[in-house]
CSV table of C-alpha atoms in Angstrom, one decimal:
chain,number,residue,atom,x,y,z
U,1,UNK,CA,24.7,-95.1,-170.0
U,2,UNK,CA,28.7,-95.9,-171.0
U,3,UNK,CA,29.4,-99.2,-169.2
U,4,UNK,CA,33.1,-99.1,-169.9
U,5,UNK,CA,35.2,-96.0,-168.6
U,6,UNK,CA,38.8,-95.8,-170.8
U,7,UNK,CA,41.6,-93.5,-169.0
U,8,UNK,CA,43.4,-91.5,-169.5
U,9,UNK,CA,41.3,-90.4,-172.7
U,10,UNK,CA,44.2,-88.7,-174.2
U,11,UNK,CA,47.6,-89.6,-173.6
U,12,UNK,CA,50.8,-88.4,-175.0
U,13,UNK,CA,54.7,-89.7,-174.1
U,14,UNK,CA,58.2,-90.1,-175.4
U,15,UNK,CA,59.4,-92.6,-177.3
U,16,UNK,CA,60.8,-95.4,-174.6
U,17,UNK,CA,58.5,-94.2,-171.8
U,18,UNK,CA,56.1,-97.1,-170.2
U,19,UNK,CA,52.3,-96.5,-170.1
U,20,UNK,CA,49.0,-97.8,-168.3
U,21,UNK,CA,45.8,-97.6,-170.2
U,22,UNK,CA,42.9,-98.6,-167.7
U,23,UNK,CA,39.1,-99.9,-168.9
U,24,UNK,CA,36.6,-100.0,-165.9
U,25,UNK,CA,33.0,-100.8,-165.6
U,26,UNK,CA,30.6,-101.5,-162.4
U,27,UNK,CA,29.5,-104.6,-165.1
U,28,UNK,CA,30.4,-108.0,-165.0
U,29,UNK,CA,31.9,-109.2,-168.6
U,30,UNK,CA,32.1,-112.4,-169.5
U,31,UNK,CA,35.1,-111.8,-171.7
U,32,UNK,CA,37.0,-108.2,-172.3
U,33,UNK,CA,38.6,-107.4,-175.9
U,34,UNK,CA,41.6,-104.6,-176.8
U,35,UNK,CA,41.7,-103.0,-180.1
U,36,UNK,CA,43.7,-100.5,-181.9
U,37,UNK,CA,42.5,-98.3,-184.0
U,38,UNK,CA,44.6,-96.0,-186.5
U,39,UNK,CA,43.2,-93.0,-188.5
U,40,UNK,CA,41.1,-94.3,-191.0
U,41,UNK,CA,41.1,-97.6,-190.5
U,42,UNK,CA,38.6,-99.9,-188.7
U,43,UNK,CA,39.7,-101.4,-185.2
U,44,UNK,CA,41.7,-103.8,-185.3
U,45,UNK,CA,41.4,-106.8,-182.6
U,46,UNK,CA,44.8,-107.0,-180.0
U,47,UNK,CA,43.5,-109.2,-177.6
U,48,UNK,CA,40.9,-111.1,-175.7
U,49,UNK,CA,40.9,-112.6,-172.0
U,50,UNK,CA,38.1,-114.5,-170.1
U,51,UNK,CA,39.1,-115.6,-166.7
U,52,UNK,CA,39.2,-113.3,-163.9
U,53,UNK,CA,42.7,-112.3,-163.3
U,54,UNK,CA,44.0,-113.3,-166.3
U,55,UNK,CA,47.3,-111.9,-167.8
U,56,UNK,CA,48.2,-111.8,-171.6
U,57,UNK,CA,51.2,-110.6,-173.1
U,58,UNK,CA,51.6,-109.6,-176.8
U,59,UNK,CA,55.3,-108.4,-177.1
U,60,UNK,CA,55.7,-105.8,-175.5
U,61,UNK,CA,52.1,-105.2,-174.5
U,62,UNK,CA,50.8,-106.8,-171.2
U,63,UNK,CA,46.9,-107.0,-170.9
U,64,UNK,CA,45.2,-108.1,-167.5
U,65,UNK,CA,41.5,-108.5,-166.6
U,66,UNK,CA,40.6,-107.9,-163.4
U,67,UNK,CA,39.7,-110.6,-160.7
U,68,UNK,CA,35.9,-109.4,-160.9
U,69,UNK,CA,35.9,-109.1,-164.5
U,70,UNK,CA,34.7,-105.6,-163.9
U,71,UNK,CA,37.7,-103.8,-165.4
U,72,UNK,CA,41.1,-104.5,-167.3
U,73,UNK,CA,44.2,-102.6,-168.3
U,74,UNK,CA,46.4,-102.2,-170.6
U,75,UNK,CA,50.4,-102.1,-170.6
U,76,UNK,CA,52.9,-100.8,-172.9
U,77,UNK,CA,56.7,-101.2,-172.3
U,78,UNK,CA,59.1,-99.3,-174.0
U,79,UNK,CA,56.6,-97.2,-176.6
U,80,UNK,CA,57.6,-96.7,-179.9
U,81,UNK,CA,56.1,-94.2,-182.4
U,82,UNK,CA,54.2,-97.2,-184.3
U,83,UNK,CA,52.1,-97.3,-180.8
U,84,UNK,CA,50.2,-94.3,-181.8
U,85,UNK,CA,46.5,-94.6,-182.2
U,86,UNK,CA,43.2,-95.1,-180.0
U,87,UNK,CA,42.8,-98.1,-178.2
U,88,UNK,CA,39.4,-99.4,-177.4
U,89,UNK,CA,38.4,-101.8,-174.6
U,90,UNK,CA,35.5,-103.8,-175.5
U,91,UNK,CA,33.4,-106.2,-172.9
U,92,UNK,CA,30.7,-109.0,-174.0
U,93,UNK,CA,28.0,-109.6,-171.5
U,94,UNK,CA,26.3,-113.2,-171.6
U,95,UNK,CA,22.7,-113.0,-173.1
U,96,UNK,CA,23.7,-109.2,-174.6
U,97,UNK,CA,24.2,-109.6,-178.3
U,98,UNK,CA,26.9,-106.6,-178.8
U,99,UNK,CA,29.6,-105.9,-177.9
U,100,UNK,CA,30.0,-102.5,-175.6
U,101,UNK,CA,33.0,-100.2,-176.8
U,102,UNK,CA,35.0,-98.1,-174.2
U,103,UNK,CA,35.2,-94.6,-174.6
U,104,UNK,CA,38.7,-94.7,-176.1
U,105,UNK,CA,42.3,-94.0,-175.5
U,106,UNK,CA,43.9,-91.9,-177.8
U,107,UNK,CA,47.6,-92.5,-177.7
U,108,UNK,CA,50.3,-90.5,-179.2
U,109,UNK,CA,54.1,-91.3,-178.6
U,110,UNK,CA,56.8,-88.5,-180.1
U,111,UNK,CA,60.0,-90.0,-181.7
D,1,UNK,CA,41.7,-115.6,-196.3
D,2,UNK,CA,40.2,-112.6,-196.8
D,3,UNK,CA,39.7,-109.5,-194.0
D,4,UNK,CA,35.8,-108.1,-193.9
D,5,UNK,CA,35.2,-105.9,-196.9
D,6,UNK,CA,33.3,-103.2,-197.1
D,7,UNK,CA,32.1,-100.5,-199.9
D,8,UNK,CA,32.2,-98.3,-200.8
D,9,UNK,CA,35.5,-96.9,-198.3
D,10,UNK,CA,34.3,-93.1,-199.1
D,11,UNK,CA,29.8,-92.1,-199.8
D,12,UNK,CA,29.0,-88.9,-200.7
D,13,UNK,CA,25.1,-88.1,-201.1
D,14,UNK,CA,23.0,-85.2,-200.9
D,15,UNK,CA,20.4,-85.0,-198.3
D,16,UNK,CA,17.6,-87.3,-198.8
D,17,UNK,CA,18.7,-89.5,-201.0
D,18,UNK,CA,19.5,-93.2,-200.3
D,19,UNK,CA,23.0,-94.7,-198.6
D,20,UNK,CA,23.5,-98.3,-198.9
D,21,UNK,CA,27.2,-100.0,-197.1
D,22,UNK,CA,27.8,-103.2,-197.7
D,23,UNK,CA,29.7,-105.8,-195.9
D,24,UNK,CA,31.0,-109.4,-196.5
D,25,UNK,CA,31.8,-110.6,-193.6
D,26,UNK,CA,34.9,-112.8,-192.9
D,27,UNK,CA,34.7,-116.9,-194.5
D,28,UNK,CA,33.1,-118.5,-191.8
D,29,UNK,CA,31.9,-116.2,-189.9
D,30,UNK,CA,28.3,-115.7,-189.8
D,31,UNK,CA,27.5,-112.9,-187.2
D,32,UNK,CA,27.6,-109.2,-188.0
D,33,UNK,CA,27.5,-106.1,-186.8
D,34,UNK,CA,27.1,-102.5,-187.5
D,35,UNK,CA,29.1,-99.9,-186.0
D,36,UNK,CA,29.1,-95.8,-186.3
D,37,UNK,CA,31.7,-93.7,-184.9
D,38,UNK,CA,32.2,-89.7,-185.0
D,39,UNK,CA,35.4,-87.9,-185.3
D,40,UNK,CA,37.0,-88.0,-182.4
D,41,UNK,CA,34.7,-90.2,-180.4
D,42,UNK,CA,34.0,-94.3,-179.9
D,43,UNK,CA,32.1,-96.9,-181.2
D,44,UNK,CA,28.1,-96.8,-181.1
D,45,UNK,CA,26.9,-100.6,-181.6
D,46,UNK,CA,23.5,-100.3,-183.8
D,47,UNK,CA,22.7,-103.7,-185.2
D,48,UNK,CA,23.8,-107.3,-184.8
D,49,UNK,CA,22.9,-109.8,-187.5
D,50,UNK,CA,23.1,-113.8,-188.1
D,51,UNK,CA,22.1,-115.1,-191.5
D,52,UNK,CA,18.5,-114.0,-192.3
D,53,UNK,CA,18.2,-113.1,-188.9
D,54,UNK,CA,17.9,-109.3,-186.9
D,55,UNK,CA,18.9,-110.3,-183.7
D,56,UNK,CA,19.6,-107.0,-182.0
D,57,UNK,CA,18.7,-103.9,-183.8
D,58,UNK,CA,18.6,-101.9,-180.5
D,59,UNK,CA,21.2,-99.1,-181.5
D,60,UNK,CA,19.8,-98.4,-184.8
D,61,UNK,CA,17.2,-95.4,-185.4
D,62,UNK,CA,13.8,-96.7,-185.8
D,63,UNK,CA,13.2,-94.3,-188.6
D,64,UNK,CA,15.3,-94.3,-191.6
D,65,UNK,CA,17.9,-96.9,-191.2
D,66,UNK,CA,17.6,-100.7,-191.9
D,67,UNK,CA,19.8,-103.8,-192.0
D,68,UNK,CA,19.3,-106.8,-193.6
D,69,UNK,CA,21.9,-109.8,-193.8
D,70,UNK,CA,20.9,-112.4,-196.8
D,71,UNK,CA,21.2,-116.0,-197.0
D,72,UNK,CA,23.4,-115.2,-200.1
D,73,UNK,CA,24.9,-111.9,-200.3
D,74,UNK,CA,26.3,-109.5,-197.9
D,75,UNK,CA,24.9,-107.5,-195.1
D,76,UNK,CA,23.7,-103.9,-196.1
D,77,UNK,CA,22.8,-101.1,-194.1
D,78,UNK,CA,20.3,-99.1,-195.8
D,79,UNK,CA,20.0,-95.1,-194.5
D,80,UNK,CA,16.7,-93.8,-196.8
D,81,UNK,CA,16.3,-90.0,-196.6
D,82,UNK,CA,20.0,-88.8,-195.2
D,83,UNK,CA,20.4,-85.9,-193.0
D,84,UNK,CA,23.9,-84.4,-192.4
D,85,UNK,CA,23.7,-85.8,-189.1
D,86,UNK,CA,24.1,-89.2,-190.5
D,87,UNK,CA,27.9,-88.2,-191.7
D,88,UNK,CA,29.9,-90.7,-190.3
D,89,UNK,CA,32.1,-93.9,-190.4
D,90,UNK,CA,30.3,-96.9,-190.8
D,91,UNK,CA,32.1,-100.2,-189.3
D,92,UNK,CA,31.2,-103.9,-190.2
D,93,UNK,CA,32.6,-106.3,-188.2
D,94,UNK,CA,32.3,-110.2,-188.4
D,95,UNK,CA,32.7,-112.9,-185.7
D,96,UNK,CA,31.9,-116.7,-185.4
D,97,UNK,CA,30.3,-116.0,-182.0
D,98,UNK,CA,29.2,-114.2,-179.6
D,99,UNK,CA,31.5,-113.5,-176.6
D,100,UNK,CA,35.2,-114.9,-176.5
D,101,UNK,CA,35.6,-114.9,-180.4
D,102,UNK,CA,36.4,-111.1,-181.0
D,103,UNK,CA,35.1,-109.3,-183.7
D,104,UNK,CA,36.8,-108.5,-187.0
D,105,UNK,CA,36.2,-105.0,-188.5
D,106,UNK,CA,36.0,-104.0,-191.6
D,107,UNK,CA,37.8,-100.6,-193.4
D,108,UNK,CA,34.9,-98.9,-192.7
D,109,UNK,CA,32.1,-96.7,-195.6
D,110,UNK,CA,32.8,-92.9,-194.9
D,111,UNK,CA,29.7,-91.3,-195.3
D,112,UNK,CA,29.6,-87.5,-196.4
D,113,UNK,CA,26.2,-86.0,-196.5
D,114,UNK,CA,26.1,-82.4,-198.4
């Protein structure tokens, strides 16, 4: 059973072009992390939110966790070329000892 | 302060002989766990691990694969008998705690069995 849904799974855009990657779930998390992910590298951890409704921005990234804490998204203004790679949601569930992994976003923006 | 390490980055072995990854986690943090992930696809969570302690080994194979995370040392993740089904990319990651902490991931162990 995947408990996180990523979409779009692959997504390719222009350079400058804004983007939308979404995470959803029918779970409750009690926190929600965003990696990246470039070829041959481990992830690497973007952000985390834990309140319902939460907004985070990281430059010109914009995260938000839903107001159930059943799903989150992830923004990107302006894409540039060093935005490629696979972005992985990530949610913790209290009294589960792992963290579940989305099914990916593979992201590929043209010069 | 030093990112998660783990060796080797590249394995090749030749079926049924022994794969051993190692991970030192990041200073300070004392919960670990083991990640695989296929070309082209996610994360599969297999084991999580506090000092001297298996706390979730739910993902792992019960035949063949082991973890083990030492008082002094770091964690290994022992595959005995490979299969070329166990080619892969093996991620560590490290966290001081469970939930809001986020995890830290290692380089990964690319393992090639021929």
């Amino acid at each position: 059973t995947q408990l996180l849904e990523q979409s779009p799974q692959f997504l390719s855009i222009q350079e400058g072009e804004n983007l939308t990657v979404y995470c959803n779930s029918s779970s409750v998390f009690s926190s929600l992390q965003w990696y990246r992910q470039e070829p041959g590298e481990g992830p690497v951890l973007l952000v985390t939110v834990v309140t319902g409704g939460e907004v985070k921005k990281l430059k010109r990234l914009t995260f938000q966790f839903g107001d159930a804490r059943k799903d989150s998204s992830l923004h990107i203004t302006a894409a540039q070329p060093g935005d490629t790679g696979l972005y992985l949601c990530a949610g913790d569930q209290t009294g589960a000892n792992n963290l579940f992994f989305g099914t990916g976003t593979r992201l590929t923006v043209i010069p | 302060n030093a990112g998660v390490m783990q060796n080797p980055r590249h394995l090749v072995r030749r079926r049924g002989q022994e794969a051993r990854l190692r991970c030192s986690p990041m200073k300070g943090h004392s919960h670990v766990y083991w990640y695989r992930q296929l070309p082209e696809e996610g994360l599969k969570f297999m084991v999580y691990l506090q000092k001297e302690n298996i706390i979730d080994e739910s993902g792992m194979p019960k035949e063949r694969f082991s973890a083990e995370f030492p008082k002094e040392g770091p964690s290994i993740l022992r595959i005995q008998q490979v299969v070329r089904g166990d080619s892969a990319a093996y991620f560590c990651a490290s966290s001081r705690g469970q939930g809001q902490y986020g995890a830290f991931f290692g380089q990964g162990t690319r393992l090639t069995v021929v």
